[in-house]
PDB file of C-alpha atoms in Angstrom:
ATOM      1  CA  UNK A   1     -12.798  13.000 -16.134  1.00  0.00           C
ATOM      2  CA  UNK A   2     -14.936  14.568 -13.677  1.00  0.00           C
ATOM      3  CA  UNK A   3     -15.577  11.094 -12.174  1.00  0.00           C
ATOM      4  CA  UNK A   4     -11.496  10.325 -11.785  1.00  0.00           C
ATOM      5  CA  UNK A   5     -11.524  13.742  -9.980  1.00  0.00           C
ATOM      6  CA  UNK A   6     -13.919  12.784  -7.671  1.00  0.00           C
ATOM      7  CA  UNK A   7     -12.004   9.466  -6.726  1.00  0.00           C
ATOM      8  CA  UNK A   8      -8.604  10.337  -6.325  1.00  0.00           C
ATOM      9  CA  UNK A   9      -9.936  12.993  -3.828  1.00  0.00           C
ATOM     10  CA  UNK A  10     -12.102  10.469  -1.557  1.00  0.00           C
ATOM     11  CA  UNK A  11      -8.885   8.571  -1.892  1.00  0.00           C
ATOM     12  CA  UNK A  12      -6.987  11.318  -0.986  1.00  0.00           C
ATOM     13  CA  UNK A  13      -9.250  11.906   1.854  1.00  0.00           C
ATOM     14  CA  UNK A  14      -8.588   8.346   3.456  1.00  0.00           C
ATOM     15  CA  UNK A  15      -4.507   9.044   2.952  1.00  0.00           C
ATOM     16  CA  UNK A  16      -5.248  12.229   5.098  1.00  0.00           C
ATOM     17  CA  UNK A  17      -7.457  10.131   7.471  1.00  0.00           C
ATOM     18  CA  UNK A  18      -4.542   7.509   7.594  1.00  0.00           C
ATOM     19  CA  UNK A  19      -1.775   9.662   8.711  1.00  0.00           C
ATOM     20  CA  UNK A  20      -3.752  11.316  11.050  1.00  0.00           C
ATOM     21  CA  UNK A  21      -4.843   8.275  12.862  1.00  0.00           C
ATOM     22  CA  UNK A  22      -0.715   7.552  12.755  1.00  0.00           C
ATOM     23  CA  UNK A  23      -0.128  10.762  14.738  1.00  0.00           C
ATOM     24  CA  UNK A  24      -3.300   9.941  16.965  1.00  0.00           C
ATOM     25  CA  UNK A  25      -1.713   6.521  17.274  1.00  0.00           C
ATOM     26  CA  UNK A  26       2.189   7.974  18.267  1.00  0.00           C
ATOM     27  CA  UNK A  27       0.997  10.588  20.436  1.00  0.00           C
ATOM     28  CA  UNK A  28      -1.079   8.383  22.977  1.00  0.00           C
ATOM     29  CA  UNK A  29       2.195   5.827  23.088  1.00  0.00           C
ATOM     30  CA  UNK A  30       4.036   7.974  23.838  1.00  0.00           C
ATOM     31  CA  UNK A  31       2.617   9.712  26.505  1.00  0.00           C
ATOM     32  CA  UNK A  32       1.440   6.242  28.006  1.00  0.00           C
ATOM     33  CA  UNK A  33       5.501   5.649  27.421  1.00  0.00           C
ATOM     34  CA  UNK A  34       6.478   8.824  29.518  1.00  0.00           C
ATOM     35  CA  UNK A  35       4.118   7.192  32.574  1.00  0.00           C
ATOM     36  CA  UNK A  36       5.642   3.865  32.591  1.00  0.00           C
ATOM     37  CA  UNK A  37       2.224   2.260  30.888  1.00  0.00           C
ATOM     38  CA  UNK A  38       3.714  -0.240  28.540  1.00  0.00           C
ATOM     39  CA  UNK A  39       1.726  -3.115  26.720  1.00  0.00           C
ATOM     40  CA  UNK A  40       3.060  -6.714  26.764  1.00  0.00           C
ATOM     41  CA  UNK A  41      -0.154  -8.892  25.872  1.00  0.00           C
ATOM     42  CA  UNK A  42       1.396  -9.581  22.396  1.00  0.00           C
ATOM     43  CA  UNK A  43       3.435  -8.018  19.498  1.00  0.00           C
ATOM     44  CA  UNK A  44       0.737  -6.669  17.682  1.00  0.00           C
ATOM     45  CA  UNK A  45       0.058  -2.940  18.433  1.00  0.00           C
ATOM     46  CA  UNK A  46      -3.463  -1.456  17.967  1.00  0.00           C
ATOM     47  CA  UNK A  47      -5.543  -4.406  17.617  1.00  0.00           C
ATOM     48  CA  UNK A  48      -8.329  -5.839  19.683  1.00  0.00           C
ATOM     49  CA  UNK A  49      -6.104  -6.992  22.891  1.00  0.00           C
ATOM     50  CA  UNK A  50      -4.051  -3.787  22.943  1.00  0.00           C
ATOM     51  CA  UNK A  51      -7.283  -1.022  22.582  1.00  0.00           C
ATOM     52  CA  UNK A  52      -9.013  -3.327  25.056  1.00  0.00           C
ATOM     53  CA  UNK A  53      -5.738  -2.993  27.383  1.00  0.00           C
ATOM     54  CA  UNK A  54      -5.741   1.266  26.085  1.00  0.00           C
ATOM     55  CA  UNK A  55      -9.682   1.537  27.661  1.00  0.00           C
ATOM     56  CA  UNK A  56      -8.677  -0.072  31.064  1.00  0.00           C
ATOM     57  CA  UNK A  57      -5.887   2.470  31.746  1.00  0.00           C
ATOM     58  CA  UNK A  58      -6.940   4.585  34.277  1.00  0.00           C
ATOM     59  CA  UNK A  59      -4.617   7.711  36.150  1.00  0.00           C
ATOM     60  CA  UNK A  60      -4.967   8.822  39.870  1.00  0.00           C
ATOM     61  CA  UNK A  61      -4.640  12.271  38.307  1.00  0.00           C
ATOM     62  CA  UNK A  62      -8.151  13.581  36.726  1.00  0.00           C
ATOM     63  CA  UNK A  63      -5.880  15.649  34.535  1.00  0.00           C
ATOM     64  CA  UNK A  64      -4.055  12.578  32.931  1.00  0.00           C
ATOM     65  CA  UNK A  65      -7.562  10.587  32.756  1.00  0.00           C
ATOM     66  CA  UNK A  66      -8.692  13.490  30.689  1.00  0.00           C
ATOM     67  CA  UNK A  67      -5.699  13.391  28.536  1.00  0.00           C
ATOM     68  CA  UNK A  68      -6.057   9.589  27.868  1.00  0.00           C
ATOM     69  CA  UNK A  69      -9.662  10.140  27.456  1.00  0.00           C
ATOM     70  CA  UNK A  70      -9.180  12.695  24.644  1.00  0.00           C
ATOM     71  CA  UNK A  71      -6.207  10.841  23.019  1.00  0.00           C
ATOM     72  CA  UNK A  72      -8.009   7.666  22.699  1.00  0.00           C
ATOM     73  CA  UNK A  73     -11.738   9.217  21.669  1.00  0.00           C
ATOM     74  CA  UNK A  74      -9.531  10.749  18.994  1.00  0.00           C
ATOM     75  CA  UNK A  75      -8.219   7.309  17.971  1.00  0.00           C
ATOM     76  CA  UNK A  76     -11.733   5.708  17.957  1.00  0.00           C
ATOM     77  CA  UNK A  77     -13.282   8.407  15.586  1.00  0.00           C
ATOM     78  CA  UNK A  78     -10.164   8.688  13.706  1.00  0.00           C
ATOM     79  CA  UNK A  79     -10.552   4.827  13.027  1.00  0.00           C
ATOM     80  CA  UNK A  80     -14.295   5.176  12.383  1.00  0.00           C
ATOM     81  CA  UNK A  81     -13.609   7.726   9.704  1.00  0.00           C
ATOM     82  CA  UNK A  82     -11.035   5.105   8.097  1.00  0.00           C
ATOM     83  CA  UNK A  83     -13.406   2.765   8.305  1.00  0.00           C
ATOM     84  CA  UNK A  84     -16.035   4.743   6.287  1.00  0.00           C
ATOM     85  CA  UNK A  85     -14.294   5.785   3.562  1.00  0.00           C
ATOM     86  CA  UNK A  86     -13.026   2.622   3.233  1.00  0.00           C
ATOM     87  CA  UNK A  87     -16.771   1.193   2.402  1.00  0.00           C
ATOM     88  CA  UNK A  88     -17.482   4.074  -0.479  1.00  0.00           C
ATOM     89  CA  UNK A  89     -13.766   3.102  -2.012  1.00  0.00           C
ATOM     90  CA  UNK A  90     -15.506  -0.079  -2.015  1.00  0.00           C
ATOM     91  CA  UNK A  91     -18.455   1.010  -3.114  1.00  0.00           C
ATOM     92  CA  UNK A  92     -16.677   2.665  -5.978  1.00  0.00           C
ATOM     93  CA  UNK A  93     -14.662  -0.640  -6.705  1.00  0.00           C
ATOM     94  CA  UNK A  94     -17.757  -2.633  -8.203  1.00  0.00           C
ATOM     95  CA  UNK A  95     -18.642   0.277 -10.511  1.00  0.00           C
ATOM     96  CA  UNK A  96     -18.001   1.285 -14.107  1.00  0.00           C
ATOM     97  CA  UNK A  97     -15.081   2.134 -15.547  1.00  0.00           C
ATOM     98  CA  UNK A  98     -13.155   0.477 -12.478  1.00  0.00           C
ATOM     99  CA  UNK A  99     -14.517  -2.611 -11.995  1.00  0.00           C
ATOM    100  CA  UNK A 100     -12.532  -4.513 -14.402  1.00  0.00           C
ATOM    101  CA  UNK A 101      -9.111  -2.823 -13.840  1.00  0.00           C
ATOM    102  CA  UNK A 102      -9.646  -3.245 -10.117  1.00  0.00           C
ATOM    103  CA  UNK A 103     -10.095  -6.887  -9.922  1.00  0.00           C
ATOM    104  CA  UNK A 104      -7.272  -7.408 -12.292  1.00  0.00           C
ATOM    105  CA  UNK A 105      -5.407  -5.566  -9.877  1.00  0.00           C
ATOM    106  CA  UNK A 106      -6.712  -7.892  -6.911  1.00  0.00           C
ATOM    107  CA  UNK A 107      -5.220 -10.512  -8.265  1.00  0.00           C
ATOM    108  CA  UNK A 108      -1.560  -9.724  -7.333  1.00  0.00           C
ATOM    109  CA  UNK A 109      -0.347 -11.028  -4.117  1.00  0.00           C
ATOM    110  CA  UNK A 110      -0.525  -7.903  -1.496  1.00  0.00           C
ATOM    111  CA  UNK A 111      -3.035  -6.001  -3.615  1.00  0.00           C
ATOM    112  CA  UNK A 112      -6.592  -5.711  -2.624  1.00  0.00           C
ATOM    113  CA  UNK A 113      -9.263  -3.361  -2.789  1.00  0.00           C
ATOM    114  CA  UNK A 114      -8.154  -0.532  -1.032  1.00  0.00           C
ATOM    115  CA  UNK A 115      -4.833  -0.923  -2.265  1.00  0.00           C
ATOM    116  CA  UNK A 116      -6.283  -1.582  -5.999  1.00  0.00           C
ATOM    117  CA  UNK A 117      -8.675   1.433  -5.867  1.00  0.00           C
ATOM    118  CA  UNK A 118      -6.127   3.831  -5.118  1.00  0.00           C
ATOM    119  CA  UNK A 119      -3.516   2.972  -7.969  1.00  0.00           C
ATOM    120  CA  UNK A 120      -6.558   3.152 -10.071  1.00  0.00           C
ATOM    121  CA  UNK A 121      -7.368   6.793  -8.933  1.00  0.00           C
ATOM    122  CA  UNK A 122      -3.577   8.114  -8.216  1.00  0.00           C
ATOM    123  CA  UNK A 123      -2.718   6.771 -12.011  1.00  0.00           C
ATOM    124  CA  UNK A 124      -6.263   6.814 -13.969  1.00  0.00           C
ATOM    125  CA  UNK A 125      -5.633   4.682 -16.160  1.00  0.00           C
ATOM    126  CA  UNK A 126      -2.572   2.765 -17.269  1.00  0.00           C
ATOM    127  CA  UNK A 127      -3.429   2.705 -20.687  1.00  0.00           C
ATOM    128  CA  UNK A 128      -1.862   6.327 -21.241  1.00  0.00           C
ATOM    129  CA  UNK A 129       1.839   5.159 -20.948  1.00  0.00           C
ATOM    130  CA  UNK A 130       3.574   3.421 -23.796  1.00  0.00           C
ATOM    131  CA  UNK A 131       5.438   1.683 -21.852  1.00  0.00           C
ATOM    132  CA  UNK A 132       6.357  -0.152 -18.297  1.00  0.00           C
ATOM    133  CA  UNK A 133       9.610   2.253 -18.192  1.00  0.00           C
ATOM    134  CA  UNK A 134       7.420   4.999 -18.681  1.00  0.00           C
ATOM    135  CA  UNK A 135       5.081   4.035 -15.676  1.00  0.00           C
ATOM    136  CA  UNK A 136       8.069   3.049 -13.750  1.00  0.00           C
ATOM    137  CA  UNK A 137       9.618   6.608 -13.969  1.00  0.00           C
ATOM    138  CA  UNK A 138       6.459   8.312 -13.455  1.00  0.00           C
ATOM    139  CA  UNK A 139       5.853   6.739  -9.615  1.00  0.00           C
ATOM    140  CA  UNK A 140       9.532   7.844  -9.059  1.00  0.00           C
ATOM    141  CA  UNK A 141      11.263   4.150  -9.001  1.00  0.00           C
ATOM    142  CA  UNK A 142      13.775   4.206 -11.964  1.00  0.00           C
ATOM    143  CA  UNK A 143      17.456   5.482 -10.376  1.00  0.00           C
ATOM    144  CA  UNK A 144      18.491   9.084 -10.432  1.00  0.00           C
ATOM    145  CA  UNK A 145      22.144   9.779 -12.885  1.00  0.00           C
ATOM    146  CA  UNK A 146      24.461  12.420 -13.065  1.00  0.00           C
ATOM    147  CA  UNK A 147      26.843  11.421 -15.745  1.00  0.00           C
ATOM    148  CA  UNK A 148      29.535  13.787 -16.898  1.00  0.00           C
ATOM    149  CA  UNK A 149      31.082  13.028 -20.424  1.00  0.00           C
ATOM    150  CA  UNK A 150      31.830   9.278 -21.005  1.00  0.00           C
ATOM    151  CA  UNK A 151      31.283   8.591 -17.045  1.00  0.00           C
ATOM    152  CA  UNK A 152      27.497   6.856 -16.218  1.00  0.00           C
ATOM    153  CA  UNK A 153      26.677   7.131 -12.562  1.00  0.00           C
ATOM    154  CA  UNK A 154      23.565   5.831 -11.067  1.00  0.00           C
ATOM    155  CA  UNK A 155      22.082   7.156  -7.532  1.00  0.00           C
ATOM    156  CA  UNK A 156      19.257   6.207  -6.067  1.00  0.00           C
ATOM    157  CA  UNK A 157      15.210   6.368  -6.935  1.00  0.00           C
ATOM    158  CA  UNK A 158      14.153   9.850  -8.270  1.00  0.00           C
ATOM    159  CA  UNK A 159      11.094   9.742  -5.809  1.00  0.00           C
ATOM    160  CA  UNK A 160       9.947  12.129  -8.532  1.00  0.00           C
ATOM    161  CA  UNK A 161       5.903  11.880  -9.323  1.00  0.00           C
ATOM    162  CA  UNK A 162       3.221  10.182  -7.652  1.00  0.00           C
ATOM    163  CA  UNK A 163       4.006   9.836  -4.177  1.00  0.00           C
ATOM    164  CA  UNK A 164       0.892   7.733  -3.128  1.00  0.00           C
ATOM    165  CA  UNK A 165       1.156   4.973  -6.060  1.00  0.00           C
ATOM    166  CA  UNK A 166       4.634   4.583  -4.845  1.00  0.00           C
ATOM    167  CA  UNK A 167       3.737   4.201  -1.225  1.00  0.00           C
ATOM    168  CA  UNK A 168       1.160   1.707  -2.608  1.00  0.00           C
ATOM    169  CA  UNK A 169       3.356  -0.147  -5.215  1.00  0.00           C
ATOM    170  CA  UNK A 170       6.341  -0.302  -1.999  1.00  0.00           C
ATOM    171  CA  UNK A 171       4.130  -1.989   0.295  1.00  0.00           C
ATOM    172  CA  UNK A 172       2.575  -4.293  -2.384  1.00  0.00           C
ATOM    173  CA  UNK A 173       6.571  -5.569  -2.893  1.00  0.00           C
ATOM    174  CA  UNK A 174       6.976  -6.332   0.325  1.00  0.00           C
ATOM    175  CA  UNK A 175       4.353  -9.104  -0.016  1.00  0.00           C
ATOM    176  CA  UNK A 176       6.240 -10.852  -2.658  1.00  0.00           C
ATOM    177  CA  UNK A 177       9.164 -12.005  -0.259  1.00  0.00           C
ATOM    178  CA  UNK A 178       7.522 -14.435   0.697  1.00  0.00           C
ATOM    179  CA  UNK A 179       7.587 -18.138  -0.618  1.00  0.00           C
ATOM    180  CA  UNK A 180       4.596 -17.775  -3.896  1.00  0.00           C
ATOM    181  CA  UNK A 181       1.817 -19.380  -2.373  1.00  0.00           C
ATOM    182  CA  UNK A 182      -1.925 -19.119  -3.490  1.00  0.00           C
ATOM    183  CA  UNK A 183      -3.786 -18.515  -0.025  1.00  0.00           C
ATOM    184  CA  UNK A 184      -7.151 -18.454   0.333  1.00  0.00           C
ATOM    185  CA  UNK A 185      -7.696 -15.007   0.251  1.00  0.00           C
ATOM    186  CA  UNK A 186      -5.957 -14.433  -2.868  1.00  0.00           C
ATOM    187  CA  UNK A 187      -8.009 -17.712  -4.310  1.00  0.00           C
ATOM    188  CA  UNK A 188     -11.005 -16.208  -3.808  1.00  0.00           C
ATOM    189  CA  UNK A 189     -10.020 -12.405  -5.092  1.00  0.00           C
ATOM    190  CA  UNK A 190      -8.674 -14.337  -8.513  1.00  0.00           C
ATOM    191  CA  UNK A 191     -12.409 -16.363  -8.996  1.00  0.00           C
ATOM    192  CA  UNK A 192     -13.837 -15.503 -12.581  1.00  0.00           C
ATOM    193  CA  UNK A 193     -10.707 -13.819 -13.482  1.00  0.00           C
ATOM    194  CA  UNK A 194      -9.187 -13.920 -17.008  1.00  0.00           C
ATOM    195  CA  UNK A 195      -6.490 -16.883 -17.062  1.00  0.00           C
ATOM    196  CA  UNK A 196      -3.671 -14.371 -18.890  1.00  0.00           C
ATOM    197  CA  UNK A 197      -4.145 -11.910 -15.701  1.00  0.00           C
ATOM    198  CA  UNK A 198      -3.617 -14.761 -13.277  1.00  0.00           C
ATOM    199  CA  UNK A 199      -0.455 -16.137 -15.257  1.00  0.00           C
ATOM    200  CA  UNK A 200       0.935 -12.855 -15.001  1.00  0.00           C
ATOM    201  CA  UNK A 201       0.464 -11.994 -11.513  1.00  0.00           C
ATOM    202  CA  UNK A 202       1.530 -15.964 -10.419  1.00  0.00           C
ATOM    203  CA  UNK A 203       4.542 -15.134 -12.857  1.00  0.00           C
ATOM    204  CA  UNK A 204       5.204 -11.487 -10.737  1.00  0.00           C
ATOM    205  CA  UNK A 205       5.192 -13.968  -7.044  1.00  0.00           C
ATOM    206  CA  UNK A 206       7.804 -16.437  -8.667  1.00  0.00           C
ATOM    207  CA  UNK A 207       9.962 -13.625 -10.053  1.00  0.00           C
ATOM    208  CA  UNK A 208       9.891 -11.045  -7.438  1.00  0.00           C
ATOM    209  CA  UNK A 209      10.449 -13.703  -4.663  1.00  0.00           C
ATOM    210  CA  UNK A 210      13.671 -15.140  -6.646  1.00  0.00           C
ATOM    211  CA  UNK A 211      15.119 -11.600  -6.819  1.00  0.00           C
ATOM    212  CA  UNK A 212      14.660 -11.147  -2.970  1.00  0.00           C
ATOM    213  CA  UNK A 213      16.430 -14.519  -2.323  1.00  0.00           C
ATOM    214  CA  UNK A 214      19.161 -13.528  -4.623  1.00  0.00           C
ATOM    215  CA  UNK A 215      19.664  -9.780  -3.807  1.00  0.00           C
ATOM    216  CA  UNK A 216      19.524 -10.494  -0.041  1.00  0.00           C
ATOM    217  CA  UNK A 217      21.976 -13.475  -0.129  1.00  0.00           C
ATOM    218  CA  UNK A 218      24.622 -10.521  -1.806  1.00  0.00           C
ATOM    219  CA  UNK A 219      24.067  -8.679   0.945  1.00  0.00           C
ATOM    220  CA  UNK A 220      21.399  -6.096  -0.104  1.00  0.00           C
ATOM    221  CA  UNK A 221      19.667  -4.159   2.278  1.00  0.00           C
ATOM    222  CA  UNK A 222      16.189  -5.521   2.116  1.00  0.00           C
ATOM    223  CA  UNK A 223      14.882  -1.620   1.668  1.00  0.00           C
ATOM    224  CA  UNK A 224      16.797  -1.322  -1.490  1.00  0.00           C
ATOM    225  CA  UNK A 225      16.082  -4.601  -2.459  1.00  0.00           C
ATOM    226  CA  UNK A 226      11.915  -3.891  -2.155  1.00  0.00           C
ATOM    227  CA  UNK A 227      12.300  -1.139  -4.179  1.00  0.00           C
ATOM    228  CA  UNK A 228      14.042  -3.254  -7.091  1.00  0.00           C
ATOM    229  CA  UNK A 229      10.485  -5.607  -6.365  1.00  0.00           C
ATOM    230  CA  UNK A 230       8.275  -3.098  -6.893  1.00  0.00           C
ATOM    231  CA  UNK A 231      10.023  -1.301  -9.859  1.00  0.00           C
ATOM    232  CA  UNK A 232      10.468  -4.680 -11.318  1.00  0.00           C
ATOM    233  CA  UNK A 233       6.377  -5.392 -10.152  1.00  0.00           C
ATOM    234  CA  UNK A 234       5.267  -2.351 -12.643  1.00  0.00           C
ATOM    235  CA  UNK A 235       5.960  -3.599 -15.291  1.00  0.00           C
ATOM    236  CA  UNK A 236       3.572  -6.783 -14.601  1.00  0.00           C
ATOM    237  CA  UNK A 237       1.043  -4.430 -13.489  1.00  0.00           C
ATOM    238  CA  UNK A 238       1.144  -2.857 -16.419  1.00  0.00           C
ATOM    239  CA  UNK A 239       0.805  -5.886 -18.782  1.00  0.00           C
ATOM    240  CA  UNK A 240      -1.535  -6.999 -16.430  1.00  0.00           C
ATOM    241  CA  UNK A 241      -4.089  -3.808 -17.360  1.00  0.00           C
ATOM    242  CA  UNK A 242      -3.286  -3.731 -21.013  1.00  0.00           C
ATOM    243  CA  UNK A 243      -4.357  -5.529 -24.061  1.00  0.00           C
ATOM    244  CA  UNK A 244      -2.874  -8.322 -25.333  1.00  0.00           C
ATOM    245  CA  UNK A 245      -2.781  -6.573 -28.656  1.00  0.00           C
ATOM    246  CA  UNK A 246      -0.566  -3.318 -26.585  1.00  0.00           C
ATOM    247  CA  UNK A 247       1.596  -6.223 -25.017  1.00  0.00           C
ATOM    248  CA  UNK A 248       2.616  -7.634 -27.855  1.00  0.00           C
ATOM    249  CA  UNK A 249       3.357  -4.504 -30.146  1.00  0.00           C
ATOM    250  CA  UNK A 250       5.515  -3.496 -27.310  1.00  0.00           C
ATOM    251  CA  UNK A 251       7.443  -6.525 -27.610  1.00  0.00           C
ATOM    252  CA  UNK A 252       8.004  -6.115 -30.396  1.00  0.00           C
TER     253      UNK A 252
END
């Protein structure tokens, strides 16, 4: 619809905002790097302690002060921007026909608005594919073949379809090595939810975390591995969003 237009491209809009604010981001490091400015406050880049520590830089040279100036106003609107279209996706979260799918969506471990929103808009809705294998293919996550006569060989991900749901789906999966645990956050995101949407998504944490124990105990590179996780986390997104009545006939 009209409506689903208008989303994915506000969505769209905040991807573009994103990797711009990554190339803001990259550029000031590294010409702090090529001046010997290095911050060692704490691990965590770009948070409060390190753009506090970017604002007191200053240069002897009013050339270099105006290039720090203009890399870091850049930052600061960049992250402004981020921050509004952030709010509408929000805004758009609470309203009809995305309000239910949405907070189904929220309750998966490593999904939240933003996050929830933009699978919504990227995918419409999930009710259009048959089947989990269907969805899974479509985001690019089932392997590539090239088989020749009796021979089956199996590469690796077709990366074929919707780049951004993948993105989203990868990062979500990266959550779910971690030991299941119902935080507080993810308590609250989960209140009046429908009990067969919870099971599911406590069912996805259990799952997802055993393969990740098992794959990377054979040795697995943990990339590969997350992007067995978030194949494998499809498919409970996708029972998650559909009937019971859909769910069922499937199995069947």
């Amino acid at each position: 619809t009209e409506q689903d237009e208008e989303l994915r491209d506000l969505w769209r809009c905040r991807e573009d905002v994103r990797e711009d604010l990554h190339r803001a981001r990259h550029r000031l490091g590294k010409f702090l790097l090529r001046r010997g400015r290095m911050f060692r406050g704490c691990k965590h880049r770009w948070g409060t302690r390190h753009m506090t520590w970017l604002r007191q830089q200053r240069f002897e040279s009013t050339t270099a002060q105006s290039t720090m100036d203009s890399y870091l106003l850049s930052i600061e609107q960049l992250e402004e921007r981020l921050h509004q279209l952030e709010v509408k996706l929000d805004e758009q979260a609470v309203l009809e026909p995305y309000r239910e799918p949405v907070a189904a969506l929220r309750c998966f471990r490593g999904i939240d608005t933003v996050s929830a929103i933009g699978l919504i808009a990227e995918l419409h809705t999930f009710a259009r594919f048959e089947s989990p294998r269907r969805l899974m293919a479509y985001v690019g996550l089932v392997p590539s073949e090239h088989s020749s006569g009796g021979d089956r060989r199996l590469g690796g991900i077709t990366c074929a379809g919707n780049r951004h749901a993948r993105r989203l789906l990868i990062e979500a999966a990266w959550h779910q090595r971690h030991r299941p645990v119902l935080s507080l956050p993810l308590k609250r995101r989960r209140e009046g939810q429908p009990a067969r949407v919870i099971a599911i998504a406590d069912r996805a944490q259990e799952r997802l975390h055993a393969r990740w124990v098992r794959m990377s105990a054979r040795g697995k590179p943990h990339n590969k591995v997350v992007v067995a996780m978030a194949r494998e986390l499809v498919g409970y997104l996708w029972a998650a969003l559909k009937s019971d009545r859909e769910v069922t006939a499937h199995e069947a």
